[in-house]
């Protein structure tokens, strides 16, 4: 059974940092693109970043470029999101989602349950 | 950047057909995926590559995509279909970024 379990969320002050983790199981993690998707309270879904199977390609939404870094450790079946210089508008539930194995236009077929990040003083 | 436009809300009576649209410039040339999200839960994929259905998703869910509009159609709507629905594409013209529509709240009357 495919499972994605996020952790690392919490309350952080503006300007602070946080590192999110996503533990994957039930599939060959190293064979898939992986993404982070977030959802601000009461708002819609927003794609944040994705990373290729071997980590050689990474893409970000403009609003987090230069502040967030996506990475992965295929030996540990884990995905990460390092978030620096956090702002109030980064407050959201952050989901880890599995992308495609072959093509980059694939769907998100599995999602984690999400971890809440709250940026507030 | 590429923009997807969805109606904020759609209402339908039980047993009727609901159609949720997703507008975008020449969206027919892209692959569209649809997700269902119920309150307090993670999104669930209901349609991928315009019209394919994952295993476990009822045949009542179908999709189409042409021109500037993609459509998610839910036939014989049930109370349990009440949820938010999001369309999604990949914007290959912009460093391969993911794009979601704003979401549509489906209300079953």
PDB file of C-alpha atoms in Angstrom:
ATOM      1  CA  UNK A   1       0.000   0.000   0.000  1.00  0.00           C
ATOM      2  CA  UNK A   2       1.356   3.402  -0.975  1.00  0.00           C
ATOM      3  CA  UNK A   3       1.788   5.702   2.004  1.00  0.00           C
ATOM      4  CA  UNK A   4       3.053   9.260   2.304  1.00  0.00           C
ATOM      5  CA  UNK A   5       3.451  10.647   5.809  1.00  0.00           C
ATOM      6  CA  UNK A   6       4.404  14.275   6.356  1.00  0.00           C
ATOM      7  CA  UNK A   7       5.969  15.673   9.511  1.00  0.00           C
ATOM      8  CA  UNK A   8       7.767  18.754  10.723  1.00  0.00           C
ATOM      9  CA  UNK A   9       4.979  21.299  10.719  1.00  0.00           C
ATOM     10  CA  UNK A  10       4.330  23.685  13.578  1.00  0.00           C
ATOM     11  CA  UNK A  11       4.258  27.271  14.742  1.00  0.00           C
ATOM     12  CA  UNK A  12       7.133  29.502  13.650  1.00  0.00           C
ATOM     13  CA  UNK A  13       7.744  33.231  13.820  1.00  0.00           C
ATOM     14  CA  UNK A  14       7.963  35.377  10.683  1.00  0.00           C
ATOM     15  CA  UNK A  15      11.473  35.191   9.278  1.00  0.00           C
ATOM     16  CA  UNK A  16      12.017  31.783  10.820  1.00  0.00           C
ATOM     17  CA  UNK A  17      12.784  28.408   9.271  1.00  0.00           C
ATOM     18  CA  UNK A  18      11.211  24.990   9.222  1.00  0.00           C
ATOM     19  CA  UNK A  19      12.013  21.690   7.538  1.00  0.00           C
ATOM     20  CA  UNK A  20       9.223  19.424   6.414  1.00  0.00           C
ATOM     21  CA  UNK A  21       9.708  15.724   5.782  1.00  0.00           C
ATOM     22  CA  UNK A  22       7.662  13.180   3.875  1.00  0.00           C
ATOM     23  CA  UNK A  23       8.263   9.485   4.488  1.00  0.00           C
ATOM     24  CA  UNK A  24       7.266   7.295   1.551  1.00  0.00           C
ATOM     25  CA  UNK A  25       6.522   3.584   1.565  1.00  0.00           C
ATOM     26  CA  UNK A  26       4.786   0.956  -0.520  1.00  0.00           C
ATOM     27  CA  UNK A  27       6.407   1.899  -3.827  1.00  0.00           C
ATOM     28  CA  UNK A  28       9.815   2.456  -5.443  1.00  0.00           C
ATOM     29  CA  UNK A  29      10.350   6.020  -4.276  1.00  0.00           C
ATOM     30  CA  UNK A  30      13.357   6.636  -6.516  1.00  0.00           C
ATOM     31  CA  UNK A  31      11.245   6.049  -9.625  1.00  0.00           C
ATOM     32  CA  UNK A  32       8.854   8.967  -9.193  1.00  0.00           C
ATOM     33  CA  UNK A  33       8.760  12.720  -9.408  1.00  0.00           C
ATOM     34  CA  UNK A  34       7.585  14.148  -6.088  1.00  0.00           C
ATOM     35  CA  UNK A  35       5.884  17.428  -5.238  1.00  0.00           C
ATOM     36  CA  UNK A  36       4.836  19.628  -2.353  1.00  0.00           C
ATOM     37  CA  UNK A  37       1.378  21.207  -2.583  1.00  0.00           C
ATOM     38  CA  UNK A  38      -0.019  23.603   0.004  1.00  0.00           C
ATOM     39  CA  UNK A  39      -3.425  24.880   1.041  1.00  0.00           C
ATOM     40  CA  UNK A  40      -3.895  28.050   3.054  1.00  0.00           C
ATOM     41  CA  UNK A  41      -6.792  28.000   5.538  1.00  0.00           C
ATOM     42  CA  UNK A  42     -10.079  28.171   3.639  1.00  0.00           C
ATOM     43  CA  UNK A  43      -8.294  28.524   0.297  1.00  0.00           C
ATOM     44  CA  UNK A  44      -7.536  26.351  -2.715  1.00  0.00           C
ATOM     45  CA  UNK A  45      -4.623  24.128  -3.596  1.00  0.00           C
ATOM     46  CA  UNK A  46      -1.311  25.655  -4.652  1.00  0.00           C
ATOM     47  CA  UNK A  47       1.570  23.698  -6.157  1.00  0.00           C
ATOM     48  CA  UNK A  48       4.805  24.657  -4.385  1.00  0.00           C
ATOM     49  CA  UNK A  49       7.696  22.648  -5.807  1.00  0.00           C
ATOM     50  CA  UNK A  50       8.687  19.397  -7.432  1.00  0.00           C
ATOM     51  CA  UNK A  51      11.804  17.308  -7.861  1.00  0.00           C
ATOM     52  CA  UNK A  52      12.896  14.744 -10.417  1.00  0.00           C
ATOM     53  CA  UNK A  53      13.665  11.154  -9.510  1.00  0.00           C
ATOM     54  CA  UNK A  54      17.413  11.702  -9.142  1.00  0.00           C
ATOM     55  CA  UNK A  55      17.140  15.238  -7.788  1.00  0.00           C
ATOM     56  CA  UNK A  56      18.709  16.743 -10.907  1.00  0.00           C
ATOM     57  CA  UNK A  57      15.721  18.983 -11.695  1.00  0.00           C
ATOM     58  CA  UNK A  58      13.774  21.133  -9.262  1.00  0.00           C
ATOM     59  CA  UNK A  59      11.026  23.664  -9.936  1.00  0.00           C
ATOM     60  CA  UNK A  60       9.316  26.193  -7.675  1.00  0.00           C
ATOM     61  CA  UNK A  61       6.329  28.507  -7.658  1.00  0.00           C
ATOM     62  CA  UNK A  62       7.540  32.098  -7.913  1.00  0.00           C
ATOM     63  CA  UNK A  63       6.384  33.046  -4.418  1.00  0.00           C
ATOM     64  CA  UNK A  64       8.819  30.641  -2.725  1.00  0.00           C
ATOM     65  CA  UNK A  65      11.801  30.847  -5.077  1.00  0.00           C
ATOM     66  CA  UNK A  66      14.973  31.656  -3.162  1.00  0.00           C
ATOM     67  CA  UNK A  67      13.344  30.857   0.196  1.00  0.00           C
ATOM     68  CA  UNK A  68      12.303  27.202  -0.098  1.00  0.00           C
ATOM     69  CA  UNK A  69      14.435  24.237  -1.152  1.00  0.00           C
ATOM     70  CA  UNK A  70      13.052  20.846  -2.143  1.00  0.00           C
ATOM     71  CA  UNK A  71      15.283  17.802  -1.791  1.00  0.00           C
ATOM     72  CA  UNK A  72      15.070  14.037  -1.500  1.00  0.00           C
ATOM     73  CA  UNK A  73      17.008  11.115  -0.099  1.00  0.00           C
ATOM     74  CA  UNK A  74      16.201   8.031  -2.145  1.00  0.00           C
ATOM     75  CA  UNK A  75      18.127   5.791   0.252  1.00  0.00           C
ATOM     76  CA  UNK A  76      15.779   6.879   3.032  1.00  0.00           C
ATOM     77  CA  UNK A  77      12.643   7.064   0.850  1.00  0.00           C
ATOM     78  CA  UNK A  78      12.157  10.616   1.999  1.00  0.00           C
ATOM     79  CA  UNK A  79      11.210  13.975   0.554  1.00  0.00           C
ATOM     80  CA  UNK A  80      12.041  17.290   2.228  1.00  0.00           C
ATOM     81  CA  UNK A  81      11.100  20.941   2.056  1.00  0.00           C
ATOM     82  CA  UNK A  82      13.435  23.416   3.724  1.00  0.00           C
ATOM     83  CA  UNK A  83      11.536  26.635   4.309  1.00  0.00           C
ATOM     84  CA  UNK A  84      13.458  29.797   5.205  1.00  0.00           C
ATOM     85  CA  UNK A  85      12.441  33.437   5.639  1.00  0.00           C
ATOM     86  CA  UNK A  86       8.901  32.339   6.361  1.00  0.00           C
ATOM     87  CA  UNK A  87       6.057  34.800   5.954  1.00  0.00           C
ATOM     88  CA  UNK A  88       2.502  34.901   7.266  1.00  0.00           C
ATOM     89  CA  UNK A  89       1.265  34.041   3.783  1.00  0.00           C
ATOM     90  CA  UNK A  90       3.144  30.721   3.929  1.00  0.00           C
ATOM     91  CA  UNK A  91       0.678  29.545   6.582  1.00  0.00           C
ATOM     92  CA  UNK A  92      -0.943  26.439   5.130  1.00  0.00           C
ATOM     93  CA  UNK A  93      -1.316  22.701   5.242  1.00  0.00           C
ATOM     94  CA  UNK A  94       1.555  21.258   3.226  1.00  0.00           C
ATOM     95  CA  UNK A  95       0.930  18.032   1.332  1.00  0.00           C
ATOM     96  CA  UNK A  96       3.456  15.662  -0.142  1.00  0.00           C
ATOM     97  CA  UNK A  97       2.208  14.184  -3.446  1.00  0.00           C
ATOM     98  CA  UNK A  98       3.499  11.535  -5.825  1.00  0.00           C
ATOM     99  CA  UNK A  99       3.907  12.532  -9.463  1.00  0.00           C
ATOM    100  CA  UNK A 100       4.776  10.568 -12.546  1.00  0.00           C
ATOM    101  CA  UNK A 101       7.319   7.858 -13.159  1.00  0.00           C
ATOM    102  CA  UNK A 102       7.807   8.405 -16.879  1.00  0.00           C
ATOM    103  CA  UNK A 103       6.329  11.698 -18.004  1.00  0.00           C
ATOM    104  CA  UNK A 104       6.399  15.086 -16.350  1.00  0.00           C
ATOM    105  CA  UNK A 105       2.734  15.820 -17.175  1.00  0.00           C
ATOM    106  CA  UNK A 106       1.440  13.097 -14.895  1.00  0.00           C
ATOM    107  CA  UNK A 107      -1.178  13.374 -12.216  1.00  0.00           C
ATOM    108  CA  UNK A 108      -0.729  13.364  -8.427  1.00  0.00           C
ATOM    109  CA  UNK A 109      -2.019   9.888  -7.743  1.00  0.00           C
ATOM    110  CA  UNK A 110      -1.181   9.658  -4.029  1.00  0.00           C
ATOM    111  CA  UNK A 111      -1.199  12.327  -1.358  1.00  0.00           C
ATOM    112  CA  UNK A 112      -0.168  12.452   2.270  1.00  0.00           C
ATOM    113  CA  UNK A 113      -2.495  13.712   4.991  1.00  0.00           C
ATOM    114  CA  UNK A 114      -0.631  16.993   5.268  1.00  0.00           C
ATOM    115  CA  UNK A 115       1.217  18.903   7.968  1.00  0.00           C
ATOM    116  CA  UNK A 116       0.169  22.346   9.191  1.00  0.00           C
ATOM    117  CA  UNK A 117       2.630  25.220   9.122  1.00  0.00           C
ATOM    118  CA  UNK A 118       1.606  28.369  10.975  1.00  0.00           C
ATOM    119  CA  UNK A 119       3.697  31.504  10.629  1.00  0.00           C
ATOM    120  CA  UNK A 120       2.796  33.973  13.333  1.00  0.00           C
ATOM    121  CA  UNK A 121       4.356  36.066  16.068  1.00  0.00           C
TER     122      UNK A 121
ATOM    123  CA  UNK B   1       1.945  32.229 -16.029  1.00  0.00           C
ATOM    124  CA  UNK B   2      -0.840  29.882 -16.996  1.00  0.00           C
ATOM    125  CA  UNK B   3      -4.221  30.455 -15.347  1.00  0.00           C
ATOM    126  CA  UNK B   4      -7.063  27.985 -14.798  1.00  0.00           C
ATOM    127  CA  UNK B   5     -10.535  29.367 -14.110  1.00  0.00           C
ATOM    128  CA  UNK B   6     -13.253  27.410 -12.301  1.00  0.00           C
ATOM    129  CA  UNK B   7     -16.700  28.542 -11.130  1.00  0.00           C
ATOM    130  CA  UNK B   8     -16.658  28.976  -7.339  1.00  0.00           C
ATOM    131  CA  UNK B   9     -19.768  26.886  -6.860  1.00  0.00           C
ATOM    132  CA  UNK B  10     -22.094  24.455  -8.601  1.00  0.00           C
ATOM    133  CA  UNK B  11     -25.347  23.145  -7.161  1.00  0.00           C
ATOM    134  CA  UNK B  12     -27.234  20.065  -8.286  1.00  0.00           C
ATOM    135  CA  UNK B  13     -30.120  17.932  -7.070  1.00  0.00           C
ATOM    136  CA  UNK B  14     -29.502  14.277  -6.192  1.00  0.00           C
ATOM    137  CA  UNK B  15     -29.746  12.007  -9.208  1.00  0.00           C
ATOM    138  CA  UNK B  16     -29.013  14.806 -11.656  1.00  0.00           C
ATOM    139  CA  UNK B  17     -25.845  15.576 -13.596  1.00  0.00           C
ATOM    140  CA  UNK B  18     -23.225  18.057 -12.416  1.00  0.00           C
ATOM    141  CA  UNK B  19     -20.766  19.685 -14.802  1.00  0.00           C
ATOM    142  CA  UNK B  20     -17.738  21.535 -13.466  1.00  0.00           C
ATOM    143  CA  UNK B  21     -15.719  23.527 -15.960  1.00  0.00           C
ATOM    144  CA  UNK B  22     -12.066  24.495 -16.012  1.00  0.00           C
ATOM    145  CA  UNK B  23     -11.084  27.233 -18.427  1.00  0.00           C
ATOM    146  CA  UNK B  24      -7.607  27.955 -19.752  1.00  0.00           C
ATOM    147  CA  UNK B  25      -5.949  29.256 -22.884  1.00  0.00           C
ATOM    148  CA  UNK B  26      -5.902  26.337 -25.338  1.00  0.00           C
ATOM    149  CA  UNK B  27      -6.303  23.915 -22.444  1.00  0.00           C
ATOM    150  CA  UNK B  28      -7.267  21.277 -24.988  1.00  0.00           C
ATOM    151  CA  UNK B  29      -3.585  20.943 -25.823  1.00  0.00           C
ATOM    152  CA  UNK B  30      -2.733  20.042 -22.231  1.00  0.00           C
ATOM    153  CA  UNK B  31      -3.458  17.050 -20.027  1.00  0.00           C
ATOM    154  CA  UNK B  32      -5.972  17.885 -17.301  1.00  0.00           C
ATOM    155  CA  UNK B  33      -6.271  16.121 -13.964  1.00  0.00           C
ATOM    156  CA  UNK B  34      -9.148  16.458 -11.493  1.00  0.00           C
ATOM    157  CA  UNK B  35      -9.148  16.081  -7.702  1.00  0.00           C
ATOM    158  CA  UNK B  36     -11.922  15.787  -5.138  1.00  0.00           C
ATOM    159  CA  UNK B  37     -11.375  17.152  -1.638  1.00  0.00           C
ATOM    160  CA  UNK B  38     -13.771  16.712   1.261  1.00  0.00           C
ATOM    161  CA  UNK B  39     -13.497  18.834   4.422  1.00  0.00           C
ATOM    162  CA  UNK B  40     -10.506  17.971   6.564  1.00  0.00           C
ATOM    163  CA  UNK B  41      -9.198  15.409   4.082  1.00  0.00           C
ATOM    164  CA  UNK B  42      -6.413  15.241   1.526  1.00  0.00           C
ATOM    165  CA  UNK B  43      -7.313  15.560  -2.158  1.00  0.00           C
ATOM    166  CA  UNK B  44      -8.186  12.414  -4.078  1.00  0.00           C
ATOM    167  CA  UNK B  45      -7.565  11.935  -7.793  1.00  0.00           C
ATOM    168  CA  UNK B  46     -10.838  11.323  -9.662  1.00  0.00           C
ATOM    169  CA  UNK B  47      -9.868  11.888 -13.336  1.00  0.00           C
ATOM    170  CA  UNK B  48      -6.449  11.924 -14.990  1.00  0.00           C
ATOM    171  CA  UNK B  49      -5.284  12.664 -18.509  1.00  0.00           C
ATOM    172  CA  UNK B  50      -8.551  14.423 -19.324  1.00  0.00           C
ATOM    173  CA  UNK B  51     -10.846  11.396 -19.099  1.00  0.00           C
ATOM    174  CA  UNK B  52      -9.200   8.393 -17.443  1.00  0.00           C
ATOM    175  CA  UNK B  53     -10.593   7.131 -14.160  1.00  0.00           C
ATOM    176  CA  UNK B  54      -8.429   5.642 -11.384  1.00  0.00           C
ATOM    177  CA  UNK B  55      -9.456   2.317  -9.971  1.00  0.00           C
ATOM    178  CA  UNK B  56     -12.069   2.719  -7.282  1.00  0.00           C
ATOM    179  CA  UNK B  57     -13.591   5.863  -8.770  1.00  0.00           C
ATOM    180  CA  UNK B  58     -17.204   5.292  -9.858  1.00  0.00           C
ATOM    181  CA  UNK B  59     -18.078   5.326 -13.561  1.00  0.00           C
ATOM    182  CA  UNK B  60     -20.369   8.244 -12.764  1.00  0.00           C
ATOM    183  CA  UNK B  61     -17.255  10.436 -12.925  1.00  0.00           C
ATOM    184  CA  UNK B  62     -16.079  11.368 -16.416  1.00  0.00           C
ATOM    185  CA  UNK B  63     -14.021  14.079 -18.052  1.00  0.00           C
ATOM    186  CA  UNK B  64     -13.518  15.837 -21.369  1.00  0.00           C
ATOM    187  CA  UNK B  65     -11.161  18.481 -22.696  1.00  0.00           C
ATOM    188  CA  UNK B  66     -11.316  20.569 -25.851  1.00  0.00           C
ATOM    189  CA  UNK B  67     -10.508  24.064 -26.977  1.00  0.00           C
ATOM    190  CA  UNK B  68     -10.380  26.391 -23.994  1.00  0.00           C
ATOM    191  CA  UNK B  69     -12.471  24.305 -21.592  1.00  0.00           C
ATOM    192  CA  UNK B  70     -12.093  21.051 -19.704  1.00  0.00           C
ATOM    193  CA  UNK B  71     -15.141  19.579 -17.991  1.00  0.00           C
ATOM    194  CA  UNK B  72     -15.648  17.177 -15.107  1.00  0.00           C
ATOM    195  CA  UNK B  73     -19.044  15.507 -15.323  1.00  0.00           C
ATOM    196  CA  UNK B  74     -20.649  13.681 -12.412  1.00  0.00           C
ATOM    197  CA  UNK B  75     -23.739  11.688 -13.373  1.00  0.00           C
ATOM    198  CA  UNK B  76     -26.457  10.557 -10.973  1.00  0.00           C
ATOM    199  CA  UNK B  77     -25.042  12.781  -8.271  1.00  0.00           C
ATOM    200  CA  UNK B  78     -25.135  11.458  -4.708  1.00  0.00           C
ATOM    201  CA  UNK B  79     -24.931  13.263  -1.383  1.00  0.00           C
ATOM    202  CA  UNK B  80     -21.452  11.818  -0.894  1.00  0.00           C
ATOM    203  CA  UNK B  81     -20.194  13.683  -3.971  1.00  0.00           C
ATOM    204  CA  UNK B  82     -20.483  16.991  -2.150  1.00  0.00           C
ATOM    205  CA  UNK B  83     -16.925  18.316  -2.039  1.00  0.00           C
ATOM    206  CA  UNK B  84     -14.465  20.773  -3.545  1.00  0.00           C
ATOM    207  CA  UNK B  85     -13.144  19.871  -6.987  1.00  0.00           C
ATOM    208  CA  UNK B  86      -9.887  21.119  -8.492  1.00  0.00           C
ATOM    209  CA  UNK B  87      -8.500  20.889 -12.012  1.00  0.00           C
ATOM    210  CA  UNK B  88      -4.732  20.784 -12.541  1.00  0.00           C
ATOM    211  CA  UNK B  89      -2.283  20.991 -15.429  1.00  0.00           C
ATOM    212  CA  UNK B  90       1.469  21.328 -15.939  1.00  0.00           C
ATOM    213  CA  UNK B  91       2.653  24.579 -17.510  1.00  0.00           C
ATOM    214  CA  UNK B  92       5.528  23.371 -19.635  1.00  0.00           C
ATOM    215  CA  UNK B  93       6.070  26.898 -20.958  1.00  0.00           C
ATOM    216  CA  UNK B  94       7.047  28.082 -17.494  1.00  0.00           C
ATOM    217  CA  UNK B  95       9.791  25.810 -16.171  1.00  0.00           C
ATOM    218  CA  UNK B  96       7.349  22.950 -15.801  1.00  0.00           C
ATOM    219  CA  UNK B  97       5.300  24.334 -12.960  1.00  0.00           C
ATOM    220  CA  UNK B  98       2.137  22.849 -11.594  1.00  0.00           C
ATOM    221  CA  UNK B  99      -1.055  24.889 -11.837  1.00  0.00           C
ATOM    222  CA  UNK B 100      -4.344  24.347 -10.020  1.00  0.00           C
ATOM    223  CA  UNK B 101      -7.675  25.922 -10.707  1.00  0.00           C
ATOM    224  CA  UNK B 102      -9.253  27.900  -7.886  1.00  0.00           C
ATOM    225  CA  UNK B 103     -11.608  25.061  -7.025  1.00  0.00           C
ATOM    226  CA  UNK B 104     -15.366  24.525  -7.286  1.00  0.00           C
ATOM    227  CA  UNK B 105     -17.608  23.740  -4.345  1.00  0.00           C
ATOM    228  CA  UNK B 106     -20.187  21.158  -5.405  1.00  0.00           C
ATOM    229  CA  UNK B 107     -23.346  21.365  -3.333  1.00  0.00           C
ATOM    230  CA  UNK B 108     -25.910  18.571  -3.482  1.00  0.00           C
ATOM    231  CA  UNK B 109     -29.292  20.124  -2.809  1.00  0.00           C
TER     232      UNK B 109
END
